Every structure is written in C-alpha cells, then in structure tokens.
Coordinates of C-alpha atoms and ligand atoms in Angstrom, one line a residue:
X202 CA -24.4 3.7 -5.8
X203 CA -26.6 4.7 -3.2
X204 CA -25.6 8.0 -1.4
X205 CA -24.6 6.3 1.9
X206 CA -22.8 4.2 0.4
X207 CA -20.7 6.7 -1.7
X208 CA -20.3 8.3 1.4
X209 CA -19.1 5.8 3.2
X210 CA -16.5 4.5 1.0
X211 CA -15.7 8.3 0.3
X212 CA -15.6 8.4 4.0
X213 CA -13.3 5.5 4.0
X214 CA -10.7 7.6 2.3
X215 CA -9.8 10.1 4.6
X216 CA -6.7 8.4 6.4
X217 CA -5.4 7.4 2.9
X218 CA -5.8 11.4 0.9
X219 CA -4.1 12.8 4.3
X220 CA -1.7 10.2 4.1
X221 CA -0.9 10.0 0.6
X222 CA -0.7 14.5 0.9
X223 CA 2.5 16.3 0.0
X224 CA 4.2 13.0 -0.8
X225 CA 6.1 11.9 -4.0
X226 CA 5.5 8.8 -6.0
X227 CA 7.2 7.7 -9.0
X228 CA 4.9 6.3 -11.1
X229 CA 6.0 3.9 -14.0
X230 CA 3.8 3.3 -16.9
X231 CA 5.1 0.1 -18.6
X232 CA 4.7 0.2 -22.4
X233 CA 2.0 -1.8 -22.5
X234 CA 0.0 0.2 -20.8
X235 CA 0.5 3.1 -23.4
X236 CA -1.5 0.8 -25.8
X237 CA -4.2 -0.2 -23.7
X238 CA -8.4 0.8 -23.2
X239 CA -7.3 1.5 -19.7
X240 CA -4.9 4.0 -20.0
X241 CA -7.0 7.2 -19.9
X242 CA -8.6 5.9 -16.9
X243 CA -5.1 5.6 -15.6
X244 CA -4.6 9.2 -16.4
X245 CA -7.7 10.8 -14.4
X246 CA -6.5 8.7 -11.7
X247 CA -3.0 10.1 -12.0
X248 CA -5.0 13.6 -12.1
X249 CA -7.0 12.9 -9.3
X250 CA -3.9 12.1 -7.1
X251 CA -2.0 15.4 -8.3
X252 CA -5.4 17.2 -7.5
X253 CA -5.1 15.1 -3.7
X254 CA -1.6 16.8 -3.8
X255 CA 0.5 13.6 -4.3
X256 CA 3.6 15.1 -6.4
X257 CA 4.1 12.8 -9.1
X258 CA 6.9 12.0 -11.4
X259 CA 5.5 9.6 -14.3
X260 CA 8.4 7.6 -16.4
X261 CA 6.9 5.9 -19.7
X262 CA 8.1 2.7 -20.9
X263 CA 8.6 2.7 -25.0
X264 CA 9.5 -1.3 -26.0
X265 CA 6.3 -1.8 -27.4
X266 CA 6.5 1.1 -29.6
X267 CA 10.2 1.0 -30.4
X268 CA 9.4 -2.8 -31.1
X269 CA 6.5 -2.2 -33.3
X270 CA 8.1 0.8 -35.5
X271 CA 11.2 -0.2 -35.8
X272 CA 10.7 -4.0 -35.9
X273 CA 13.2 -7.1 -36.2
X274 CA 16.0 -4.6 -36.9
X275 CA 16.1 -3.1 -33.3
X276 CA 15.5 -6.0 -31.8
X277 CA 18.7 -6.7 -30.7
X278 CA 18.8 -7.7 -26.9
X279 CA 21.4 -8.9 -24.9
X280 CA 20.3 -10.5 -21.2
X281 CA 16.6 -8.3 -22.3
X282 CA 18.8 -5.1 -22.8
X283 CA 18.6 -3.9 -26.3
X284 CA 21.4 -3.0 -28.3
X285 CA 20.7 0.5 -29.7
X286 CA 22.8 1.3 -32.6
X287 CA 23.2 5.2 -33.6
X288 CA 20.1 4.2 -36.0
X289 CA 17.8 3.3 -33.2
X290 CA 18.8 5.8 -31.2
X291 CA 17.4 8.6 -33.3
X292 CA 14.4 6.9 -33.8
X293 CA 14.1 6.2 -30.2
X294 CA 13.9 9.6 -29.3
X295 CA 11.6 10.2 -31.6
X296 CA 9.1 7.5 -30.9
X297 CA 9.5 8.7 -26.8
X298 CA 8.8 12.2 -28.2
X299 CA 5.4 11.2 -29.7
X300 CA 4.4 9.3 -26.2
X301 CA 5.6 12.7 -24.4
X302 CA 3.1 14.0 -26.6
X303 CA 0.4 11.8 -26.2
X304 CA 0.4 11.8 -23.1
X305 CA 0.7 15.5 -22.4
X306 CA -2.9 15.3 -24.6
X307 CA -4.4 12.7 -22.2
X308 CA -3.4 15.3 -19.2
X309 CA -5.2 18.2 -21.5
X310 CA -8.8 17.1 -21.7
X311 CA -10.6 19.2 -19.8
X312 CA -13.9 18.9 -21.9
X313 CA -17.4 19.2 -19.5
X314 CA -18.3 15.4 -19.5
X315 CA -14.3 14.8 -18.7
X316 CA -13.2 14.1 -15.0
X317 CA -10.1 16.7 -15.7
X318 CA -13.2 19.4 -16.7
X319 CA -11.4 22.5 -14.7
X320 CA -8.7 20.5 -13.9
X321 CA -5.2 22.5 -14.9
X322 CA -2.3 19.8 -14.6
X323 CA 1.2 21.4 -15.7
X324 CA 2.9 18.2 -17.6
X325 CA 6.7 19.4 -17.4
X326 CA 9.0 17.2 -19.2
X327 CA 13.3 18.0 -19.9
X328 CA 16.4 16.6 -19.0
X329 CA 16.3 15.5 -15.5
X330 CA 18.5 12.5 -15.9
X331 CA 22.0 12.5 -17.1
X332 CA 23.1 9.3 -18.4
X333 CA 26.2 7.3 -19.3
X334 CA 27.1 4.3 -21.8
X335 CA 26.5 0.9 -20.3
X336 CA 29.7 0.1 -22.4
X337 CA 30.8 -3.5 -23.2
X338 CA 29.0 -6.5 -21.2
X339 CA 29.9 -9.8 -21.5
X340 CA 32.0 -8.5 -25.2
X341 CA 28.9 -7.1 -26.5
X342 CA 29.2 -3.2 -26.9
X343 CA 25.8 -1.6 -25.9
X344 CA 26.3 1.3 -28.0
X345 CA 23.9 3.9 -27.0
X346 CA 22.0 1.9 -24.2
X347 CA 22.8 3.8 -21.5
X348 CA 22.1 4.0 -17.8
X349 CA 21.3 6.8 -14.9
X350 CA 24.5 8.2 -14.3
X351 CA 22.5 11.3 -12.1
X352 CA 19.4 12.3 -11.3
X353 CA 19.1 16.6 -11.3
X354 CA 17.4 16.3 -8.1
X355 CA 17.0 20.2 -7.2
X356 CA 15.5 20.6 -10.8
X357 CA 13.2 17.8 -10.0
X358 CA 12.3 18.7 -6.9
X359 CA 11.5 22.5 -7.6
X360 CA 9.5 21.4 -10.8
X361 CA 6.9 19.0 -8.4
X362 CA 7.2 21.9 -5.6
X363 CA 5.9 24.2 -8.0
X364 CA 3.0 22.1 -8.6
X365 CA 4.4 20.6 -11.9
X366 CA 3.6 16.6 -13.3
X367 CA 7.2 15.7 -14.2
X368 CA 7.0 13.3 -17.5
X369 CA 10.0 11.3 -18.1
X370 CA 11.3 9.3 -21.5
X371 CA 13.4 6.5 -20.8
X372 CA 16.4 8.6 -22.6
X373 CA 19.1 10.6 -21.0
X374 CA 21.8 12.8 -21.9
X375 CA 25.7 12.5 -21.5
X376 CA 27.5 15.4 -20.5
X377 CA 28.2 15.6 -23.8
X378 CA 24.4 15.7 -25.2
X379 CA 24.6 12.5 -26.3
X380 CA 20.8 10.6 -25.9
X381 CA 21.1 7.3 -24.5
X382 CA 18.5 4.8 -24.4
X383 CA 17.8 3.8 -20.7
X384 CA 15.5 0.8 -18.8
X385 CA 12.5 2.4 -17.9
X386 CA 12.0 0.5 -14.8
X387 CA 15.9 0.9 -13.6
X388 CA 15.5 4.9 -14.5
X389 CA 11.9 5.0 -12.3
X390 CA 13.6 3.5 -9.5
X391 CA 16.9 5.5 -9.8
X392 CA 14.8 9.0 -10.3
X393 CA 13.0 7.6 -6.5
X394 CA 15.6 6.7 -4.8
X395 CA 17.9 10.0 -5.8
X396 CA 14.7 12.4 -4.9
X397 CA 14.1 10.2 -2.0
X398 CA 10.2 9.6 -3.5
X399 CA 7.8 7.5 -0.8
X400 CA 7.0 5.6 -3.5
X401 CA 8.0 3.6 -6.4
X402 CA 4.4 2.2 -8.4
X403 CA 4.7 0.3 -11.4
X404 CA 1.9 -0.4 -13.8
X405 CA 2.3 -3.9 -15.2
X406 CA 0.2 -6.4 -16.8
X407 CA 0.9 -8.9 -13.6
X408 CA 1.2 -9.1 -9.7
X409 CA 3.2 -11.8 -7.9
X410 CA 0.5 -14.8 -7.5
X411 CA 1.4 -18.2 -5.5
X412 CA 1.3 -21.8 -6.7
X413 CA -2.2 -21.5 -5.9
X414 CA -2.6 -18.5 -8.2
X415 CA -3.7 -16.1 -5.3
X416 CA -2.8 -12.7 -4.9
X417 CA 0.5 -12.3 -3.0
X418 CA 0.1 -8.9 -1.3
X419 CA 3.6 -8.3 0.6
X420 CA 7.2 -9.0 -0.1
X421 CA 10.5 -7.9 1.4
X422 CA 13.2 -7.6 -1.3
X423 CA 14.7 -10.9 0.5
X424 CA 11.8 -12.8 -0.1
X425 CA 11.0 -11.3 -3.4
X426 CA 14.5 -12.8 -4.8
X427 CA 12.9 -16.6 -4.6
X428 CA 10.1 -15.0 -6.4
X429 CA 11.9 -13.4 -9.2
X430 CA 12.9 -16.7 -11.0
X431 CA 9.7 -17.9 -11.2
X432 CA 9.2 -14.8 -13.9
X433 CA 10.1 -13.8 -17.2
X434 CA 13.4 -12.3 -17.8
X435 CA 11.6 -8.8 -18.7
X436 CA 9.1 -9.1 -15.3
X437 CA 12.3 -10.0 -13.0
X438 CA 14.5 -6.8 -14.3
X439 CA 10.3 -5.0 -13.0
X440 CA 10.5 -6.7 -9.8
X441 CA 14.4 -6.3 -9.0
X442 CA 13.7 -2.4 -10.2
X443 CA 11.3 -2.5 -7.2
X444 CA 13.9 -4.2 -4.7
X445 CA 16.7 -1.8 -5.6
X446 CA 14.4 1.1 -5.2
X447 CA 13.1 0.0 -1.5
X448 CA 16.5 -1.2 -0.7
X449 CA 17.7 2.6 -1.8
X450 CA 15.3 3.9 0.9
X451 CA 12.3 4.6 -0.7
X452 CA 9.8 3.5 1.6
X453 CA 7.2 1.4 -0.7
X454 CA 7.0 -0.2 -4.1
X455 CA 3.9 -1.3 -5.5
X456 CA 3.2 -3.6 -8.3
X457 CA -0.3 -3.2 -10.0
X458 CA -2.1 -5.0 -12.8
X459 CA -3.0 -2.0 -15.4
X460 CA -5.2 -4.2 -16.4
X461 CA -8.1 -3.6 -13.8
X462 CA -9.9 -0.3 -13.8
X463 CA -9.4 1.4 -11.2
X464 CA -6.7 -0.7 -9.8
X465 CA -4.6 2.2 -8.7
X466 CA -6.8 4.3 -7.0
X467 CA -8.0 0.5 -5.3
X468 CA -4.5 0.0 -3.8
X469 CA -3.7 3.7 -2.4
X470 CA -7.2 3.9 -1.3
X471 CA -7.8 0.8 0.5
X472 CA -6.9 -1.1 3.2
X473 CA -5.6 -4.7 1.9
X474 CA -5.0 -2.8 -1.9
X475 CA -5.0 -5.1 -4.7
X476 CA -1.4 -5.4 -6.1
X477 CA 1.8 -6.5 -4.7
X478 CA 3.8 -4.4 -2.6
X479 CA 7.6 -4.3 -1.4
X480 CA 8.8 -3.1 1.6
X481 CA 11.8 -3.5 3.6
X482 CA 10.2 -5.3 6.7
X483 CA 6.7 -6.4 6.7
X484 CA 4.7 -4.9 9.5
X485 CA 3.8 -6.9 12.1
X486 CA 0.1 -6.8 11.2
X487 CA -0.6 -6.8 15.3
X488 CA 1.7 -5.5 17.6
X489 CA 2.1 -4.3 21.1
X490 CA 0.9 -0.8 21.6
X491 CA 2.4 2.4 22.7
X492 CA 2.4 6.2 23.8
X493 CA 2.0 7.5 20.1
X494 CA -1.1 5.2 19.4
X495 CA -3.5 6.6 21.9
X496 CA -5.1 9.0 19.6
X497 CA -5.5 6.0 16.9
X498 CA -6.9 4.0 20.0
X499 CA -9.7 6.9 20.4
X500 CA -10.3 7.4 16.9
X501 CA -11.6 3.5 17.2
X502 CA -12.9 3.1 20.5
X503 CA -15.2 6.4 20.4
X504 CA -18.2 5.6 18.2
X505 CA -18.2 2.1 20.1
X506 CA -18.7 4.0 23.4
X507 CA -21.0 6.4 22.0
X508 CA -23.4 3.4 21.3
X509 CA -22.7 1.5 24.7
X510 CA -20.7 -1.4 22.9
X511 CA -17.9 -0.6 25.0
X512 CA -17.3 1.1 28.1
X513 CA -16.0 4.1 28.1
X514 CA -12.4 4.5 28.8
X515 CA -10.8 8.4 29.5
X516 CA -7.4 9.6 27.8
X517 CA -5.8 9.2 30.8
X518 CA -6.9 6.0 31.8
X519 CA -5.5 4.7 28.1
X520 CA -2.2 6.1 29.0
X521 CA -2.1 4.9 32.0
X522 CA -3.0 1.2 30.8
X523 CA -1.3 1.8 26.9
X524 CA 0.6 -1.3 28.4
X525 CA -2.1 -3.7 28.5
X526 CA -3.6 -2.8 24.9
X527 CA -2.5 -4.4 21.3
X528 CA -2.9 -2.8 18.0
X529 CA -3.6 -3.8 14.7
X530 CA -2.2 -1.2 12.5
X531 CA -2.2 -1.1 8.5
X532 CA -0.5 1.9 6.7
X533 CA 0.6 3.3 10.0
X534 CA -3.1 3.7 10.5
X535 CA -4.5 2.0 13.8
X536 CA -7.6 -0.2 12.9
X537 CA -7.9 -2.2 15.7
X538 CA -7.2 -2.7 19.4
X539 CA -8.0 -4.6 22.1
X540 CA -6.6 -5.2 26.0
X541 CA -5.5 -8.0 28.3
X542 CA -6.0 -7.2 32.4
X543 CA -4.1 -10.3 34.3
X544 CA -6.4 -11.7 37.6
X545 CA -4.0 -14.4 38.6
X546 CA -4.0 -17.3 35.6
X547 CA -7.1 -15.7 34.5
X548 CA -6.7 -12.9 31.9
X549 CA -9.8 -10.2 30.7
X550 CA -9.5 -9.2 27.3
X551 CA -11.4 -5.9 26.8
X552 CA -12.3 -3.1 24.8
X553 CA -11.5 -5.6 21.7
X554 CA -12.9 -3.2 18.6
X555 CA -11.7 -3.1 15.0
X556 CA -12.4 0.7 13.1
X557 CA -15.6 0.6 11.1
X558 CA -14.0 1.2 7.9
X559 CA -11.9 -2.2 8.4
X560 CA -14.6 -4.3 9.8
X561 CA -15.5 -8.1 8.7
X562 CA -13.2 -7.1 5.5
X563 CA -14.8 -9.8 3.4
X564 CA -12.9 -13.1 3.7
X565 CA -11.6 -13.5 -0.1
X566 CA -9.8 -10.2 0.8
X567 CA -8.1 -11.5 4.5
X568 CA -8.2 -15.2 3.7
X569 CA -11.5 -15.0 6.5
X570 CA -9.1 -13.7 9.0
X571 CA -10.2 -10.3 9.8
X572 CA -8.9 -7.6 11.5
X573 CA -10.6 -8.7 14.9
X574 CA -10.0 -12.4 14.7
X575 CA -6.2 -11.9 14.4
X576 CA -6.4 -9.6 17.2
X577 CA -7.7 -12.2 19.3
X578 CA -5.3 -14.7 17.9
X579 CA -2.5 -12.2 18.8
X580 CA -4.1 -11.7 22.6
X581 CA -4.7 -15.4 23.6
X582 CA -0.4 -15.8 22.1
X583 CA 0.4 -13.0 24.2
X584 CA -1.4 -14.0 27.0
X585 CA 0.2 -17.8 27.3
X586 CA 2.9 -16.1 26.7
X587 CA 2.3 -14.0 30.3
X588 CA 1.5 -17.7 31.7
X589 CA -2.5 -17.0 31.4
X590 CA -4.4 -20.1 31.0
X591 CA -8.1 -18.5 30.3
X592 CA -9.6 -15.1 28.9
X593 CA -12.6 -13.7 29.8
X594 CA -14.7 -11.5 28.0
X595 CA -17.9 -9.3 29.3
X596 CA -20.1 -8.1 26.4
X597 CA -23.4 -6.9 25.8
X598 CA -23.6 -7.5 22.2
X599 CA -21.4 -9.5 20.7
X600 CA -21.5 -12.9 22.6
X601 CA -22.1 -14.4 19.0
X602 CA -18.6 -13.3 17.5
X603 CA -17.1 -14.6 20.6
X604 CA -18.9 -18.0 20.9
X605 CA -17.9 -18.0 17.3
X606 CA -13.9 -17.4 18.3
X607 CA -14.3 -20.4 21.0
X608 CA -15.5 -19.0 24.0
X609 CA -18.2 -20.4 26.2
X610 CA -20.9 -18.3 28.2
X611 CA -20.3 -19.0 31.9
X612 CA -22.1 -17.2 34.9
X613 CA -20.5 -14.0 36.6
X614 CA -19.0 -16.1 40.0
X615 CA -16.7 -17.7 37.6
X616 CA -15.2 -14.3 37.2
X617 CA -12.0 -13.5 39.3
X618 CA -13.6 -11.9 43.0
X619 CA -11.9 -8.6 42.6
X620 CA -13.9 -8.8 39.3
X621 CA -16.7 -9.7 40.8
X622 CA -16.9 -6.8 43.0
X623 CA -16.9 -4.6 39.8
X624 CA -19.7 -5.6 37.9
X625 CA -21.8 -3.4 36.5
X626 CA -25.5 -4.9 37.4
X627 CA -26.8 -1.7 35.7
X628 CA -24.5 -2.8 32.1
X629 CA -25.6 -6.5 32.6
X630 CA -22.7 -7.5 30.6
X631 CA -23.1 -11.4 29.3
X632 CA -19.5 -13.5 30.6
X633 CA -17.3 -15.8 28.3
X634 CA -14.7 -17.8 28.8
X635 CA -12.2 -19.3 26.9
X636 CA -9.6 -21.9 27.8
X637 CA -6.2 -21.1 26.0
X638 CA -2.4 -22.3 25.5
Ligands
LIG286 C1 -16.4 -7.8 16.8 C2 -15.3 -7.3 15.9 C3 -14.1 -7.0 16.8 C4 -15.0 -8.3 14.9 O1 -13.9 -7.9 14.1 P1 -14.0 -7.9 12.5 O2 -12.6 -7.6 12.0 O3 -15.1 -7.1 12.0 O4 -14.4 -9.4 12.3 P2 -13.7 -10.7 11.7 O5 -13.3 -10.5 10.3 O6 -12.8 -11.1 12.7 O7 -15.0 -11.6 11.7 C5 -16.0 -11.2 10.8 C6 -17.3 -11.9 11.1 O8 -17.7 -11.5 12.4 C7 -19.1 -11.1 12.3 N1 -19.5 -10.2 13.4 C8 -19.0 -9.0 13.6 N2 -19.5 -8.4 14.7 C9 -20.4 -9.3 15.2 C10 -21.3 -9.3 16.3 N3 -21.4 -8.3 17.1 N4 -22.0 -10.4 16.5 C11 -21.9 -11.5 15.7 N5 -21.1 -11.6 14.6 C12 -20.3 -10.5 14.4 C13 -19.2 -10.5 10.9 O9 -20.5 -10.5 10.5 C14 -18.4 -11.5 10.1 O10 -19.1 -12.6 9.9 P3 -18.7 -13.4 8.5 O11 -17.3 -14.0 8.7 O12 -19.8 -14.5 8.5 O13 -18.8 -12.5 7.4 C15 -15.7 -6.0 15.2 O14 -16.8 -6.2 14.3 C16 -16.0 -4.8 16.1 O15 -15.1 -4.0 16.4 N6 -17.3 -4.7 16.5 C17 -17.6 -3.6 17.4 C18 -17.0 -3.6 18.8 C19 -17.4 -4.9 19.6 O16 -18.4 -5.4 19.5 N7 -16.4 -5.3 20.4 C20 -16.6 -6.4 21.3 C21 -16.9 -5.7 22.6 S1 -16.9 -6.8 23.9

C-alpha cells in the first residue's frame, strides 16, 4: 500500500480511535472462533483496541470444545440449553480452563516479527459472575446449567480501570462455590448491561442477510424479532443475547462474521462497518441540524473553502443560519451537510459537501446512494415540504454531479432578483436548476 494511501485510510481513523477511547466493549468470542485460522488475528486486533484504550472484557464460548471432548454423552440439550450433569460440570471447568489458557498465550506473544512485540496486555481472569441454577424448565431439571444471578461490577470495573483485559469462562459460582455452566452469549450480554459497557460485539460465523442474501447493516431489537425466526435455534438465542443487551441500555451490539480478516477492526473503523448492528432507534441517516453540529459543519466545509469549492462561510454566520443547514451524521460523527435559503417558491441549496473520508463510498457499500445524494434527496423532501417548487444551485465545479442529480444549467436572470444582485461576477459560479415535488 502506497504511503498516501496508508495514510489516508490511517487518516480516516481518527474520529473512530477518539471515539472508540476510554469506552468498554464486551467482546464475545463464540466457540467457533476458538478453533479457527482467524483467531490470532482476532487477538492482535483485540490488542490493538486495548492499546487504542478501548477497555475490554472478552467472554469465550466453549460448545465446540465441551462437544468435541466430551461427545454424545454431554450432549444433552433442552430448547439448545445443555443439561450439565455433576459429570459435565467438572469437565466443563476444565475444558474453559484450557481456553483461559490458550488464550492468555495468544495475548503473550510478544516475539519481534509479532504485532504484540512490546505490547504488555494484563489478561485478568476470576469470579466476576455469580450464578444461580436455572432449576426445572418445562419438568426437565438443568442441573448445573446455571444463569447470571450478578455481575461484581466494582471488581470489574476497577480491573479494566487498572488497565486489565478481563477474560471470562462461561461458568459462574453460587454463593455457595458451586460452578454452574452458563450461555456464553446471555453471560456477555448480562456482564454489559450490569457494567453499563458501550458495547456488546459478538464474533459469529454469520451476519443477518436478506432474501436477496445482502448484508443487512442495522436492526432495532423490534425489527430484529421478525429476523430471528428465519435462524437456527443456536443463532436466535446470539441475536436475542444482542436485543436484551441494547434493550438493557447498552448503547450498541454488533454482529460480525469471524470469518473475515480483519472484520473487526473493518466495522469499528469504518464508516458503513461490515457486520450487523443493533441499536435501539436507527439514526436518521440525514437530519435537521443544530447548535451542537457547528464544529462538525466546519470540520467539513473548511478544506472545501480552502480550495474555492465553496464559499466561505464564518462561525457566526453558521450559527446564525444552523437553521437552514441539514446533516448527514454516522456514529455521531457529521459527514455531510448542506443548506436550503427560501426566495419565494424558489429554494438555493448551498454549501452541499460530504467529509472527504466519506466521499462517493463505493456503491456496493451504500447501495449507490452516497452520502451526498441522500443529502440532496433529504433537501428537495424538505423543501416541498416548505412549499418550494425548484432548487437552485451555483457551483464552479461540480455542475457534472448536479446534472447527474437532475438539474439543468440555466442562465443567472433565472435566479431570484435579490439573487441576482449578489452574484459574484469575480466567482463566475455556473447556475442549475431543478424542478421538485
Ligand atoms: C459532490 C459531493 C457532495 C457528492 O457526494 P458523494 O457522497 O461523494 O457522492 P455520491 O455518492 O452521492 O455520488 C458519487 C458519484 O459522484 C461523483 N462525483 C463526486 N464529485 C463530483 C464532481 N465534482 N463532479 C462530477 N462527479 C462527481 C463521484 O465520482 C461518484 O461517481 P460514481 O457514482 O460514478 O462513482 C461530494 O463529492 C463533495 O462533497 N464534493 C466536494 C464539495 C462540492 O463540490 N460541493 C458542491 C458545491 S456547489
């Protein structure tokens, strides 16, 4: 990759490693993913987040593993709970002890050609979750199947404060030191929603696809019900894990295909990510602006004024006119803006400009509807909505895009008078018109 390029997409980073800084994600590793060619990938990306000062708390699955040691005997399920007899049990701690292990070796590696060389990662793993029987359901005891009767929260949270990895088994402890064998995804979302984490991620070997097999990128629990009987058993209890832990406040779960190299780091890094998320209410992707979004405004507009795309416009005059503007925000981050001046039933849309790190996202990604054409989708709605019946553009170099979005050069005396009277000769800006509603 050349060094422009690195840079760039290094560069591209920024909002997302200030973002992502002193927050806490609960990362689940499904069992699968303990047996797969990606999974020390997955741990220098887990390293590199610590390092970006994400606290993490990683919960293991063990099905696999308990499957594959202990065979048909454990495998004893009722509605995809297993049955763990006092047998399985013991075992079960055992085999989650060797993962523990394994895992704190992945973390270890600090050998020169490896991306942890000089990295220290303190793997801390104990009893964080005390756990009670899940008793008799539907006449079938569960034995020592267990769930999250408590999360120690202050213990958790002084372990990540002190710069600690928390690693978590899917076993837990009665209050009488009994080990009970707990659903790793019900446990990840428990341990978020008790330490109030800003995130729930859970490493899978799926996303959420539609009949046409593309990616589905954002669901609200609601929605995500319908979606949960199209799934196995196993992947529903995954994706109602990520409900419950939304609908418990945690601000964000994200579903991500283990499967892809790289995949994590692809969907906390960049804009449209690459797995399926769940969030309470999906974020109007364009939305009226306000006070608080000046400085995201700037932070787009600037470079665009420094090369004479746009015209400049002063602080002041953006609060003044924060009224007139739309944003296009992703993350919380603005990427895009744009503003509609009424003339009568004539409406100027101006200083339209998506950030350069969100431009012309390539179609496959937005479905072809980038950042700057659902702006302008947004502003001709919102302008027959104000009872506008054309928008006019002036630009100096971009008449292309905006021939392309429907409008149609016209001369500057079919510009509203007052307009007229503004013009810039010296600018020379070309005119466009577009007829909407
Ligand atoms: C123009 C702009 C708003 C388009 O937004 P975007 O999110 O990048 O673009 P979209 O996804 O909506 O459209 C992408 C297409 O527009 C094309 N495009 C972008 N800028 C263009 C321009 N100045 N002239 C012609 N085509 C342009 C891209 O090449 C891409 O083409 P493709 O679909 O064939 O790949 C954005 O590129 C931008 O902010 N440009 C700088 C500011 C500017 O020129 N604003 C207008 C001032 S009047």
């Amino acid at each position: 990759m050349a060094a422009n390029e690195y840079a760039r997409w290094f560069r591209g980073s920024t909002p997302y490693i200030s973002a992502h800084r002193n927050k806490t994600f609960v990362i689940l590793l499904t069992s699968k993913v303990l047996k797969h060619v990606n999974l020390t990938n997955i741990i220098h990306d887990l390293a590199l987040l610590h390092v970006l000062g994400v606290k993490i708390v990683l919960v293991h699955g063990a099905r696999e593993q308990i499957d594959e040691r202990l065979g048909s005997n454990a495998k004893k399920f009722h509605n995809d709970r297993r049955i763990t007899d006092a047998d399985t049990i013991s075992s079960i701690a055992e085999i989650n002890g060797g993962i523990r292990t394994a895992l704190e070796a992945l973390f270890s590696t600090g050998l020169p050609n490896s991306p942890l060389h000089n990295v220290d990662i303190p793997v801390i793993s104990g009893n964080f979750v005390i756990a009670q029987p899940i008793g008799i359901v539907d006449g079938i005891d569960h034995l020592f199947t267990g769930e999250v009767r408590k999360v120690e929260k202050v213990r958790v949270r002084s372990t990540l404060d002190a710069g600690g990895l928390l690693l978590q088994s899917p076993v837990g402890f009665s209050n009488s030191g009994q080990a009970f064998n707990l659903s790793a995804e019900n446990l990840a979302a428990e341990i978020a929603i008790q330490i109030k984490a800003d995130k729930l991620i859970v490493l899978d070997d799926f996303i959420v696809t539609n009949k046409a097999n593309e990616r589905v990128s954002t669901f609200t629990p609601t929605t995500l019900e319908q979606v949960k009987l199209d799934h196995s058993i196993q992947r529903g209890h995954r994706l109602a894990a990520m409900s419950k832990a939304v609908r418990g406040g945690v601000a964000k779960s994200h579903l991500i295909n283990f499967e892809e190299d790289g995949a994590l780091l692809a969907e906390l890094f960049t804009a449209d990510g690459i797995g399926t998320q769940v969030l309470e209410r999906v974020p109007q992707p364009i939305r009226q602006a306000n006070a608080q979004d000046v400085a995201g405004i700037i932070e787009v507009i600037r470079p665009l004024e420094e090369r004479g795309i746009l015209v400049r416009r002063e602080r002041k005059r953006l609060e003044q006119e924060i009224e007139n503007f739309l944003v296009a925000e992703l993350d919380g981050i603005i990427v895009g803006c744009c503003a509609i001046y009424p003339y009568d039933n004539q409406g100027e849309l101006a200083c339209v400009a998506v950030h350069e790190n969100y431009r012309a996202q390539p179609a496959q990604t937005t479905g072809g509807n980038g950042v700057g054409k659902r702006l302008l989708v947004a502003a001709e709605a919102h302008a027959v909505q104000n009872g506008l019946s054309q928008l006019f553009v002036l630009t100096t170099q971009t008449q292309e895009w905006f021939k392309e979005q429907g409008f149609v050069p016209k001369s500057m005396e079919t510009l509203p008078e007052s307009k007229q009277n503004l013009y810039n000769w010296q600018r020379n800006s070309a005119v466009l018109i577009k007829s909407i509603g």
